[in-house]
mmCIF file of C-alpha atoms and ligand atoms in Angstrom:
data_model
loop_
_atom_site.group_PDB
_atom_site.id
_atom_site.type_symbol
_atom_site.label_atom_id
_atom_site.label_comp_id
_atom_site.label_asym_id
_atom_site.label_seq_id
_atom_site.Cartn_x
_atom_site.Cartn_y
_atom_site.Cartn_z
ATOM 1 C CA MET A 1 94.622 111.897 150.245
ATOM 2 C CA LYS A 2 94.540 108.197 149.602
ATOM 3 C CA LYS A 3 98.406 107.477 150.380
ATOM 4 C CA ASN A 4 99.444 104.908 148.792
ATOM 5 C CA ILE A 5 100.455 101.547 150.100
ATOM 6 C CA ILE A 6 103.407 99.479 149.033
ATOM 7 C CA LEU A 7 103.995 95.745 149.365
ATOM 8 C CA THR A 8 107.854 95.178 149.096
ATOM 9 C CA GLY A 9 110.230 92.010 150.579
ATOM 10 C CA PHE A 10 111.422 88.586 148.350
ATOM 11 C CA MET A 11 110.154 86.618 146.224
ATOM 12 C CA GLY A 12 107.276 84.325 147.648
ATOM 13 C CA THR A 13 106.334 86.224 150.538
ATOM 14 C CA GLY A 14 102.914 86.681 149.306
ATOM 15 C CA LYS A 15 103.051 90.415 148.064
ATOM 16 C CA SER A 16 100.725 90.125 144.956
ATOM 17 C CA THR A 17 98.155 87.872 147.034
ATOM 18 C CA LEU A 18 98.077 90.097 150.014
ATOM 19 C CA GLY A 19 98.075 93.157 147.708
ATOM 20 C CA ARG A 20 95.074 92.657 145.680
ATOM 21 C CA LEU A 21 93.152 91.572 149.104
ATOM 22 C CA LEU A 22 94.147 95.057 150.769
ATOM 23 C CA ALA A 23 93.238 97.014 147.768
ATOM 24 C CA ARG A 24 89.836 94.880 147.494
ATOM 25 C CA GLN A 25 89.134 96.135 151.443
ATOM 26 C CA LEU A 26 90.482 99.581 150.947
ATOM 27 C CA ASN A 27 88.727 99.887 147.726
ATOM 28 C CA TYR A 28 92.159 100.705 146.300
ATOM 29 C CA LYS A 29 93.647 100.086 143.186
ATOM 30 C CA PHE A 30 96.101 96.938 142.587
ATOM 31 C CA ILE A 31 98.996 97.329 140.762
ATOM 32 C CA ASP A 32 101.530 94.408 140.882
ATOM 33 C CA THR A 33 104.754 96.394 139.246
ATOM 34 C CA ASP A 34 105.988 92.855 137.467
ATOM 35 C CA SER A 35 102.537 92.302 136.517
ATOM 36 C CA GLU A 36 102.302 95.866 135.026
ATOM 37 C CA ILE A 37 105.353 95.392 133.173
ATOM 38 C CA GLU A 38 104.478 92.065 131.539
ATOM 39 C CA LYS A 39 101.385 93.924 130.161
ATOM 40 C CA ARG A 40 103.033 96.983 129.121
ATOM 41 C CA SER A 41 105.919 94.998 127.260
ATOM 42 C CA GLY A 42 103.756 92.016 125.844
ATOM 43 C CA LYS A 43 106.359 89.906 127.200
ATOM 44 C CA THR A 44 106.931 87.768 130.833
ATOM 45 C CA VAL A 45 109.718 88.937 133.143
ATOM 46 C CA ALA A 46 111.223 85.764 132.406
ATOM 47 C CA ASP A 47 111.579 86.675 128.624
ATOM 48 C CA ILE A 48 112.677 90.073 129.687
ATOM 49 C CA PHE A 49 115.737 88.630 131.475
ATOM 50 C CA ARG A 50 116.490 86.146 128.932
ATOM 51 C CA GLU A 51 116.301 88.480 125.941
ATOM 52 C CA ASP A 52 117.248 91.745 127.158
ATOM 53 C CA GLY A 53 118.978 91.185 130.351
ATOM 54 C CA GLU A 54 118.328 92.005 134.138
ATOM 55 C CA ALA A 55 119.359 95.430 133.628
ATOM 56 C CA ALA A 56 116.705 95.641 130.760
ATOM 57 C CA PHE A 57 114.123 94.865 133.785
ATOM 58 C CA ARG A 58 115.436 96.917 136.415
ATOM 59 C CA GLN A 59 115.078 100.305 134.298
ATOM 60 C CA GLN A 60 111.777 99.318 132.937
ATOM 61 C CA GLU A 61 110.858 99.112 136.828
ATOM 62 C CA LYS A 62 112.576 102.009 137.531
ATOM 63 C CA GLU A 63 109.994 104.023 134.776
ATOM 64 C CA LEU A 64 107.240 102.417 136.129
ATOM 65 C CA VAL A 65 107.661 103.496 139.826
ATOM 66 C CA GLU A 66 108.346 107.385 138.855
ATOM 67 C CA GLU A 67 105.300 106.852 137.078
ATOM 68 C CA LEU A 68 102.906 105.126 140.162
ATOM 69 C CA ALA A 69 104.616 107.444 142.885
ATOM 70 C CA GLN A 70 102.948 110.466 140.661
ATOM 71 C CA LYS A 71 99.583 108.640 141.741
ATOM 72 C CA GLN A 72 97.572 107.902 145.205
ATOM 73 C CA GLY A 73 95.457 105.187 146.124
ATOM 74 C CA LEU A 74 97.160 102.662 144.758
ATOM 75 C CA VAL A 75 97.842 99.065 146.221
ATOM 76 C CA ILE A 76 101.248 98.174 144.712
ATOM 77 C CA SER A 77 103.140 94.859 145.290
ATOM 78 C CA THR A 78 106.890 95.580 143.963
ATOM 79 C CA GLY A 79 109.137 92.907 142.512
ATOM 80 C CA GLY A 80 111.470 91.755 144.947
ATOM 81 C CA GLY A 81 114.231 93.114 143.759
ATOM 82 C CA LEU A 82 112.978 96.724 142.806
ATOM 83 C CA VAL A 83 114.117 98.298 146.681
ATOM 84 C CA MET A 84 117.154 97.524 145.864
ATOM 85 C CA ASN A 85 117.650 100.932 143.859
ATOM 86 C CA PRO A 86 117.680 103.622 145.993
ATOM 87 C CA GLN A 87 116.227 105.839 143.971
ATOM 88 C CA ASN A 88 112.958 103.517 143.601
ATOM 89 C CA VAL A 89 112.925 103.876 147.367
ATOM 90 C CA GLN A 90 112.584 107.400 147.728
ATOM 91 C CA ASN A 91 109.963 107.584 144.785
ATOM 92 C CA LEU A 92 108.480 105.189 146.518
ATOM 93 C CA ARG A 93 108.488 106.689 149.848
ATOM 94 C CA LYS A 94 107.155 109.801 148.707
ATOM 95 C CA SER A 95 103.920 108.349 147.731
ATOM 96 C CA GLY A 96 102.822 106.128 150.703
ATOM 97 C CA GLU A 97 103.631 103.695 153.184
ATOM 98 C CA ILE A 98 106.133 100.778 152.558
ATOM 99 C CA VAL A 99 105.834 97.704 154.643
ATOM 100 C CA CYS A 100 108.053 94.888 153.654
ATOM 101 C CA LEU A 101 106.687 90.838 153.850
ATOM 102 C CA THR A 102 109.148 88.642 155.572
ATOM 103 C CA ALA A 103 109.589 84.687 155.287
ATOM 104 C CA SER A 104 112.100 81.769 156.048
ATOM 105 C CA PRO A 105 114.165 80.500 153.166
ATOM 106 C CA ASP A 106 113.048 77.135 153.976
ATOM 107 C CA GLU A 107 109.165 78.921 152.900
ATOM 108 C CA ILE A 108 110.632 80.962 150.673
ATOM 109 C CA LEU A 109 111.533 77.925 148.761
ATOM 110 C CA GLU A 110 108.135 76.249 149.144
ATOM 111 C CA ARG A 111 106.268 78.705 147.633
ATOM 112 C CA VAL A 112 108.199 79.886 144.384
ATOM 113 C CA SER A 113 108.819 75.990 143.546
ATOM 114 C CA LYS A 114 105.123 76.341 142.424
ATOM 115 C CA GLN A 115 106.028 78.387 139.678
ATOM 116 C CA PRO A 116 109.551 77.652 139.068
ATOM 117 C CA GLU A 117 109.755 79.455 135.555
ATOM 118 C CA THR A 118 108.176 82.717 136.539
ATOM 119 C CA ARG A 119 111.858 83.151 138.527
ATOM 120 C CA PRO A 120 114.683 83.795 136.522
ATOM 121 C CA LEU A 121 116.947 84.714 139.343
ATOM 122 C CA LEU A 122 116.192 81.424 141.515
ATOM 123 C CA LYS A 123 116.872 79.310 138.051
ATOM 124 C CA GLU A 124 119.764 77.614 139.751
ATOM 125 C CA ALA A 125 121.215 73.953 140.947
ATOM 126 C CA GLU A 126 120.784 74.857 144.237
ATOM 127 C CA PRO A 127 117.821 77.276 144.473
ATOM 128 C CA LEU A 128 117.692 77.642 148.831
ATOM 129 C CA GLU A 129 121.410 78.130 148.681
ATOM 130 C CA LYS A 130 120.786 81.059 146.480
ATOM 131 C CA ILE A 131 117.895 82.535 148.181
ATOM 132 C CA ARG A 132 119.954 82.816 151.299
ATOM 133 C CA GLU A 133 122.674 84.220 149.270
ATOM 134 C CA LEU A 134 119.997 87.045 147.896
ATOM 135 C CA LEU A 135 118.241 87.480 150.989
ATOM 136 C CA GLN A 136 122.041 88.217 152.770
ATOM 137 C CA GLN A 137 122.663 90.695 150.104
ATOM 138 C CA ARG A 138 119.449 92.449 150.560
ATOM 139 C CA SER A 139 119.191 92.188 154.107
ATOM 140 C CA SER A 140 120.125 95.974 154.732
ATOM 141 C CA THR A 141 117.995 97.062 152.443
ATOM 142 C CA TYR A 142 114.901 94.921 153.650
ATOM 143 C CA ALA A 143 115.775 95.956 156.984
ATOM 144 C CA GLN A 144 115.085 99.744 156.567
ATOM 145 C CA PHE A 145 111.065 99.261 156.172
ATOM 146 C CA ARG A 146 108.561 98.377 158.599
ATOM 147 C CA GLN A 147 108.125 94.421 158.666
ATOM 148 C CA LEU A 148 105.456 92.057 158.787
ATOM 149 C CA PRO A 149 106.148 87.928 159.406
ATOM 150 C CA THR A 150 104.318 86.210 157.187
ATOM 151 C CA SER A 151 104.849 82.362 158.828
ATOM 152 C CA GLY A 152 101.891 80.685 160.032
ATOM 153 C CA GLN A 153 99.154 83.098 158.881
ATOM 154 C CA SER A 154 96.381 82.849 156.134
ATOM 155 C CA PRO A 155 96.187 85.959 154.169
ATOM 156 C CA ASP A 156 93.057 87.202 155.558
ATOM 157 C CA GLU A 157 94.973 87.029 159.020
ATOM 158 C CA LEU A 158 98.036 88.757 157.469
ATOM 159 C CA THR A 159 95.545 91.579 155.980
ATOM 160 C CA THR A 160 93.696 91.979 158.903
ATOM 161 C CA ARG A 161 97.077 92.599 159.954
ATOM 162 C CA LEU A 162 98.212 95.283 157.287
ATOM 163 C CA LEU A 163 95.301 97.216 157.888
ATOM 164 C CA GLU A 164 96.185 97.225 161.630
ATOM 165 C CA MET A 165 99.797 98.398 161.282
ATOM 166 C CA LEU A 166 98.635 100.716 158.243
ATOM 167 C CA GLN A 167 95.574 102.284 160.964
ATOM 168 C CA PHE A 168 92.579 101.454 158.829
ATOM 169 C CA VAL A 169 91.337 100.047 161.898
HETATM 170 C C1 LIG B 201 112.587 89.385 141.334
HETATM 171 C C2 LIG B 201 111.290 89.206 141.947
HETATM 172 C C3 LIG B 201 110.637 88.921 140.855
HETATM 173 C C4 LIG B 201 110.691 89.660 139.939
HETATM 174 C C5 LIG B 201 112.075 89.458 139.203
HETATM 175 C C6 LIG B 201 113.089 90.044 139.914
HETATM 176 C C7 LIG B 201 113.920 89.812 142.289
HETATM 177 O O1 LIG B 201 109.196 89.082 141.512
HETATM 178 O O2 LIG B 201 110.492 91.094 139.541
HETATM 179 O O3 LIG B 201 112.001 87.859 138.994
HETATM 180 O O4 LIG B 201 115.041 90.365 141.731
HETATM 181 O O5 LIG B 201 113.754 89.599 143.399
HETATM 182 P P1 LIG B 201 108.427 88.683 142.596
HETATM 183 O O6 LIG B 201 109.186 89.036 143.807
HETATM 184 O O7 LIG B 201 107.350 88.906 142.659
HETATM 185 O O8 LIG B 201 108.712 87.201 142.636
#
């Protein structure tokens, strides 16, 4: 049985990049929850937040998780807020291993600044403050998972680290 591998963590910690690389190495299918929601709804995440509200987006995340948790052999990169719903965590845990990627607030800001329009929660006058505030709110949730610090490491190095953590090497 190929248990799913789930990468979570705050925005800009590299979940999608790493998830894609890991899936390729393991010959698993890669799913990014934000991209999947965009594909299914025909709207960007930013549009869903603006037109339908955050609650509608969270509902779509929840339905997607219920579906993905029934499958195997997936590498799933989650949106950063998805694990704030304990029901999602419960479903994901049943289907596989969850690893949380971490980075400092400054690194997160640097990474998300490359595509600011895709992160509606950080559309603020002081994005660094907002990042700190959200990290604070989410710290105990993220802390329940195995942690993989991403600072100063290349995507390839991190993929190797992840494979070691998950005992694939
Ligand atoms: C969010 C993270 C985003 C996306 C949405 C909300 C969050 O995904 O799901 O903008 O609440 O942290 P990434 O973590 O992939 O940026």
